[in-house]
Amino acid sequence: MTAALLGFALFALLVTIAPGPDTLLVLRNCLRGGRRAGAASAVGSAVGSMAWAVAAAAGLAAALQRWDAAFMTVRLVGAAYLVVLGAQALWTYRRAATGSTEAMGEPGGGDLTAVRAARAFRQGLCSCLLNPKVGIFFVAVVPQFLPEGHSVLGVTLLFGVIDAVIAAGWLLLVALCAGRLLQWLRRPKVHRNLERGTGGVLLALGIGTAAETLRA
């Protein structure tokens, strides 16, 4: 059992540290709302991962994998969400590029673009919940690590907790490191380039996911 837990934990860590939408969202919200918003996004993403683990344990992810219509619907909704986030980032970049100072102010006060912790948490949660690949990850990977003689439901839930803790730890580390660089990140040129870069990547991920889904 210990070997199975360690093996899964190592695999989950390798998957988690690969840059993806959750990491980009944490970095972007650190810039717009500070370390607290970045940490809230990280926690939201971890909660979403745990929710997928519970769903996988109950068989929902397996059903999505078999039922093409459901899988396609969830993927398209997730792609649309990424496109919306990307468009928001590019809009913020456009405002900053045209000389608006509101997009570069300190969080709170009169900054209309600042991201509060509650909103950042919801964004992190939705970003993960609308990514069915997280559920498929559990369905495809967990069986490879299941030890004999143990409850599939119980072990899958335990793996889910491990994955959520690893995801939260890594993304919180990202938020912490980004928080220390906030003064540099809030420089107008850096801010504009980051908004443009993350917006472009999120748009590309959303459009790419939608195109891949519609081709399938």
Short mmCIF file of C-alpha atoms in Angstrom, two decimals:
data_model
loop_
_atom_site.label_atom_id
_atom_site.label_comp_id
_atom_site.label_asym_id
_atom_site.label_seq_id
_atom_site.Cartn_x
_atom_site.Cartn_y
_atom_site.Cartn_z
CA MET A 1 0.00 0.00 0.00
CA THR A 2 2.82 2.41 0.90
CA ALA A 3 4.58 1.76 -2.41
CA ALA A 4 1.33 2.44 -4.29
CA LEU A 5 0.79 5.73 -2.46
CA LEU A 6 4.36 6.88 -3.07
CA GLY A 7 4.21 5.87 -6.73
CA PHE A 8 0.96 7.74 -7.30
CA ALA A 9 2.22 10.79 -5.39
CA LEU A 10 5.34 10.98 -7.56
CA PHE A 11 3.32 10.63 -10.75
CA ALA A 12 0.80 13.26 -9.60
CA LEU A 13 3.63 15.65 -8.76
CA LEU A 14 5.15 15.31 -12.23
CA VAL A 15 1.76 15.96 -13.84
CA THR A 16 1.03 18.91 -11.54
CA ILE A 17 4.25 20.84 -12.13
CA ALA A 18 3.71 20.79 -15.89
CA PRO A 19 2.49 24.32 -16.77
CA GLY A 20 -1.21 24.47 -17.51
CA PRO A 21 -4.31 26.70 -17.21
CA ASP A 22 -4.33 26.48 -13.40
CA THR A 23 -0.76 27.76 -13.12
CA LEU A 24 -1.45 30.60 -15.54
CA LEU A 25 -4.59 31.54 -13.62
CA VAL A 26 -2.70 31.64 -10.30
CA LEU A 27 0.00 33.88 -11.79
CA ARG A 28 -2.55 36.19 -13.39
CA ASN A 29 -4.59 36.54 -10.20
CA CYS A 30 -1.43 37.20 -8.18
CA LEU A 31 -0.80 40.13 -10.49
CA ARG A 32 -4.35 41.45 -10.31
CA GLY A 33 -5.21 40.71 -6.69
CA GLY A 34 -1.97 39.98 -4.86
CA ARG A 35 -0.73 36.89 -3.09
CA ARG A 36 -4.07 36.29 -1.40
CA ALA A 37 -5.95 36.09 -4.72
CA GLY A 38 -3.30 33.75 -6.14
CA ALA A 39 -3.55 31.50 -3.10
CA ALA A 40 -7.35 31.51 -3.36
CA SER A 41 -7.09 30.37 -6.99
CA ALA A 42 -4.72 27.58 -5.92
CA VAL A 43 -7.12 26.37 -3.23
CA GLY A 44 -10.06 26.55 -5.63
CA SER A 45 -8.20 24.42 -8.14
CA ALA A 46 -7.31 21.87 -5.46
CA VAL A 47 -10.95 21.67 -4.33
CA GLY A 48 -11.97 21.11 -7.95
CA SER A 49 -9.42 18.31 -8.25
CA MET A 50 -10.82 16.65 -5.14
CA ALA A 51 -14.35 16.95 -6.54
CA TRP A 52 -13.22 15.15 -9.70
CA ALA A 53 -11.66 12.42 -7.56
CA VAL A 54 -14.97 11.89 -5.77
CA ALA A 55 -16.78 11.85 -9.12
CA ALA A 56 -14.29 9.36 -10.53
CA ALA A 57 -14.70 7.14 -7.50
CA ALA A 58 -18.46 7.19 -8.02
CA GLY A 59 -18.12 6.37 -11.70
CA LEU A 60 -19.00 9.76 -13.21
CA ALA A 61 -15.70 10.20 -15.02
CA ALA A 62 -15.98 6.70 -16.45
CA ALA A 63 -19.49 7.55 -17.69
CA LEU A 64 -18.17 10.72 -19.34
CA GLN A 65 -15.48 8.71 -21.04
CA ARG A 66 -18.07 6.31 -22.50
CA TRP A 67 -20.78 8.86 -23.25
CA ASP A 68 -19.40 11.02 -26.05
CA ALA A 69 -22.15 13.64 -25.87
CA ALA A 70 -21.55 14.36 -22.17
CA PHE A 71 -17.78 14.45 -22.59
CA MET A 72 -18.05 16.79 -25.57
CA THR A 73 -20.43 19.12 -23.70
CA VAL A 74 -18.17 19.41 -20.66
CA ARG A 75 -15.08 19.96 -22.82
CA LEU A 76 -16.80 22.68 -24.87
CA VAL A 77 -18.02 24.46 -21.72
CA GLY A 78 -14.50 24.30 -20.30
CA ALA A 79 -13.06 25.62 -23.58
CA ALA A 80 -15.54 28.50 -23.54
CA TYR A 81 -14.53 29.36 -19.97
CA LEU A 82 -10.84 29.50 -20.98
CA VAL A 83 -11.71 31.73 -23.93
CA VAL A 84 -13.62 34.10 -21.62
CA LEU A 85 -10.66 34.30 -19.19
CA GLY A 86 -8.28 34.89 -22.10
CA ALA A 87 -10.50 37.59 -23.59
CA GLN A 88 -10.70 39.33 -20.20
CA ALA A 89 -6.90 39.31 -19.94
CA LEU A 90 -6.51 40.73 -23.45
CA TRP A 91 -9.11 43.40 -22.70
CA THR A 92 -7.14 44.42 -19.60
CA TYR A 93 -3.99 44.56 -21.75
CA ARG A 94 -5.79 46.74 -24.30
CA ARG A 95 -6.90 49.17 -21.59
CA ALA A 96 -3.38 49.35 -20.17
CA ALA A 97 -1.86 49.81 -23.62
CA THR A 98 -4.17 52.76 -24.33
CA GLY A 99 -3.03 54.51 -21.18
CA SER A 100 -5.60 53.45 -18.61
CA THR A 101 -4.07 53.38 -15.14
CA GLU A 102 -6.98 51.58 -13.51
CA ALA A 103 -5.71 48.18 -14.66
CA MET A 104 -2.39 48.70 -12.91
CA GLY A 105 -3.44 50.05 -9.54
CA GLU A 106 -3.16 48.37 -6.17
CA PRO A 107 -5.80 45.77 -5.32
CA GLY A 108 -8.88 47.15 -3.70
CA GLY A 109 -9.90 50.79 -3.59
CA GLY A 110 -11.00 52.07 -6.98
CA ASP A 111 -9.31 49.35 -9.05
CA LEU A 112 -12.14 47.84 -11.03
CA THR A 113 -9.93 45.08 -12.46
CA ALA A 114 -8.61 43.79 -9.13
CA VAL A 115 -9.55 40.19 -8.33
CA ARG A 116 -10.87 39.53 -4.83
CA ALA A 117 -10.08 36.27 -3.07
CA ALA A 118 -13.64 34.90 -3.35
CA ARG A 119 -13.73 35.51 -7.08
CA ALA A 120 -10.23 34.07 -7.52
CA PHE A 121 -11.34 30.94 -5.64
CA ARG A 122 -14.34 30.52 -7.93
CA GLN A 123 -12.15 30.95 -11.00
CA GLY A 124 -9.72 28.29 -9.79
CA LEU A 125 -12.59 25.96 -8.92
CA CYS A 126 -14.37 26.42 -12.25
CA SER A 127 -11.14 26.10 -14.22
CA CYS A 128 -10.59 22.64 -12.72
CA LEU A 129 -14.22 21.46 -12.66
CA LEU A 130 -14.66 22.35 -16.34
CA ASN A 131 -11.63 20.30 -17.33
CA PRO A 132 -12.83 16.68 -17.78
CA LYS A 133 -9.24 15.59 -18.36
CA VAL A 134 -8.81 15.75 -14.58
CA GLY A 135 -11.55 13.14 -14.15
CA ILE A 136 -10.21 11.01 -16.99
CA PHE A 137 -6.80 11.24 -15.31
CA PHE A 138 -8.18 9.41 -12.28
CA VAL A 139 -9.98 6.81 -14.40
CA ALA A 140 -6.92 6.12 -16.55
CA VAL A 141 -4.15 6.38 -13.94
CA VAL A 142 -5.59 5.21 -10.63
CA PRO A 143 -6.08 1.58 -11.74
CA GLN A 144 -2.34 1.39 -12.44
CA PHE A 145 -1.59 2.07 -8.76
CA LEU A 146 -4.45 0.24 -7.02
CA PRO A 147 -3.06 -2.29 -4.53
CA GLU A 148 -4.71 -5.69 -4.34
CA GLY A 149 -7.05 -6.42 -1.47
CA HIS A 150 -8.13 -2.81 -0.87
CA SER A 151 -11.38 -0.98 -1.54
CA VAL A 152 -11.35 0.68 -4.96
CA LEU A 153 -13.62 3.47 -3.70
CA GLY A 154 -11.53 4.13 -0.59
CA VAL A 155 -8.17 4.05 -2.35
CA THR A 156 -9.42 6.26 -5.20
CA LEU A 157 -10.62 8.84 -2.67
CA LEU A 158 -7.27 8.64 -0.87
CA PHE A 159 -5.47 9.19 -4.16
CA GLY A 160 -7.76 12.16 -4.74
CA VAL A 161 -6.74 13.69 -1.42
CA ILE A 162 -3.06 13.16 -2.27
CA ASP A 163 -3.49 14.76 -5.69
CA ALA A 164 -5.40 17.72 -4.23
CA VAL A 165 -2.75 18.30 -1.55
CA ILE A 166 0.04 18.16 -4.13
CA ALA A 167 -1.82 20.53 -6.46
CA ALA A 168 -2.54 22.96 -3.63
CA GLY A 169 1.05 22.84 -2.39
CA TRP A 170 2.55 23.45 -5.81
CA LEU A 171 0.15 26.23 -6.80
CA LEU A 172 0.53 27.92 -3.40
CA LEU A 173 4.28 27.85 -3.95
CA VAL A 174 3.73 29.47 -7.34
CA ALA A 175 1.54 32.11 -5.69
CA LEU A 176 4.14 32.72 -2.96
CA CYS A 177 6.96 33.18 -5.45
CA ALA A 178 4.82 35.39 -7.64
CA GLY A 179 3.77 37.42 -4.60
CA ARG A 180 7.38 38.29 -3.84
CA LEU A 181 7.73 39.61 -7.38
CA LEU A 182 4.58 41.74 -7.33
CA GLN A 183 6.48 45.03 -7.39
CA TRP A 184 8.24 43.91 -10.54
CA LEU A 185 5.10 42.37 -12.02
CA ARG A 186 3.15 45.61 -11.51
CA ARG A 187 5.51 47.62 -13.70
CA PRO A 188 3.35 48.87 -16.59
CA LYS A 189 5.36 47.14 -19.34
CA VAL A 190 5.59 43.83 -17.44
CA HIS A 191 1.91 43.99 -16.53
CA ARG A 192 0.83 44.57 -20.12
CA ASN A 193 3.05 41.80 -21.47
CA LEU A 194 1.87 39.29 -18.85
CA GLU A 195 -1.80 40.07 -19.50
CA ARG A 196 -1.21 39.75 -23.23
CA GLY A 197 0.78 36.52 -22.85
CA THR A 198 -1.58 34.76 -20.47
CA GLY A 199 -4.60 35.98 -22.40
CA GLY A 200 -3.18 34.64 -25.64
CA VAL A 201 -2.28 31.28 -24.08
CA LEU A 202 -5.69 30.88 -22.44
CA LEU A 203 -7.43 31.76 -25.70
CA ALA A 204 -5.24 29.28 -27.60
CA LEU A 205 -5.95 26.54 -25.06
CA GLY A 206 -9.69 27.18 -25.21
CA ILE A 207 -9.87 27.35 -29.00
CA GLY A 208 -7.56 24.33 -29.33
CA THR A 209 -9.69 22.28 -26.94
CA ALA A 210 -12.87 23.24 -28.78
CA ALA A 211 -11.35 22.42 -32.18
CA GLU A 212 -10.03 19.07 -30.93
CA THR A 213 -13.44 18.22 -29.43
CA LEU A 214 -15.37 19.11 -32.57
CA ARG A 215 -12.97 17.10 -34.74
CA ALA A 216 -13.38 14.01 -32.59
#
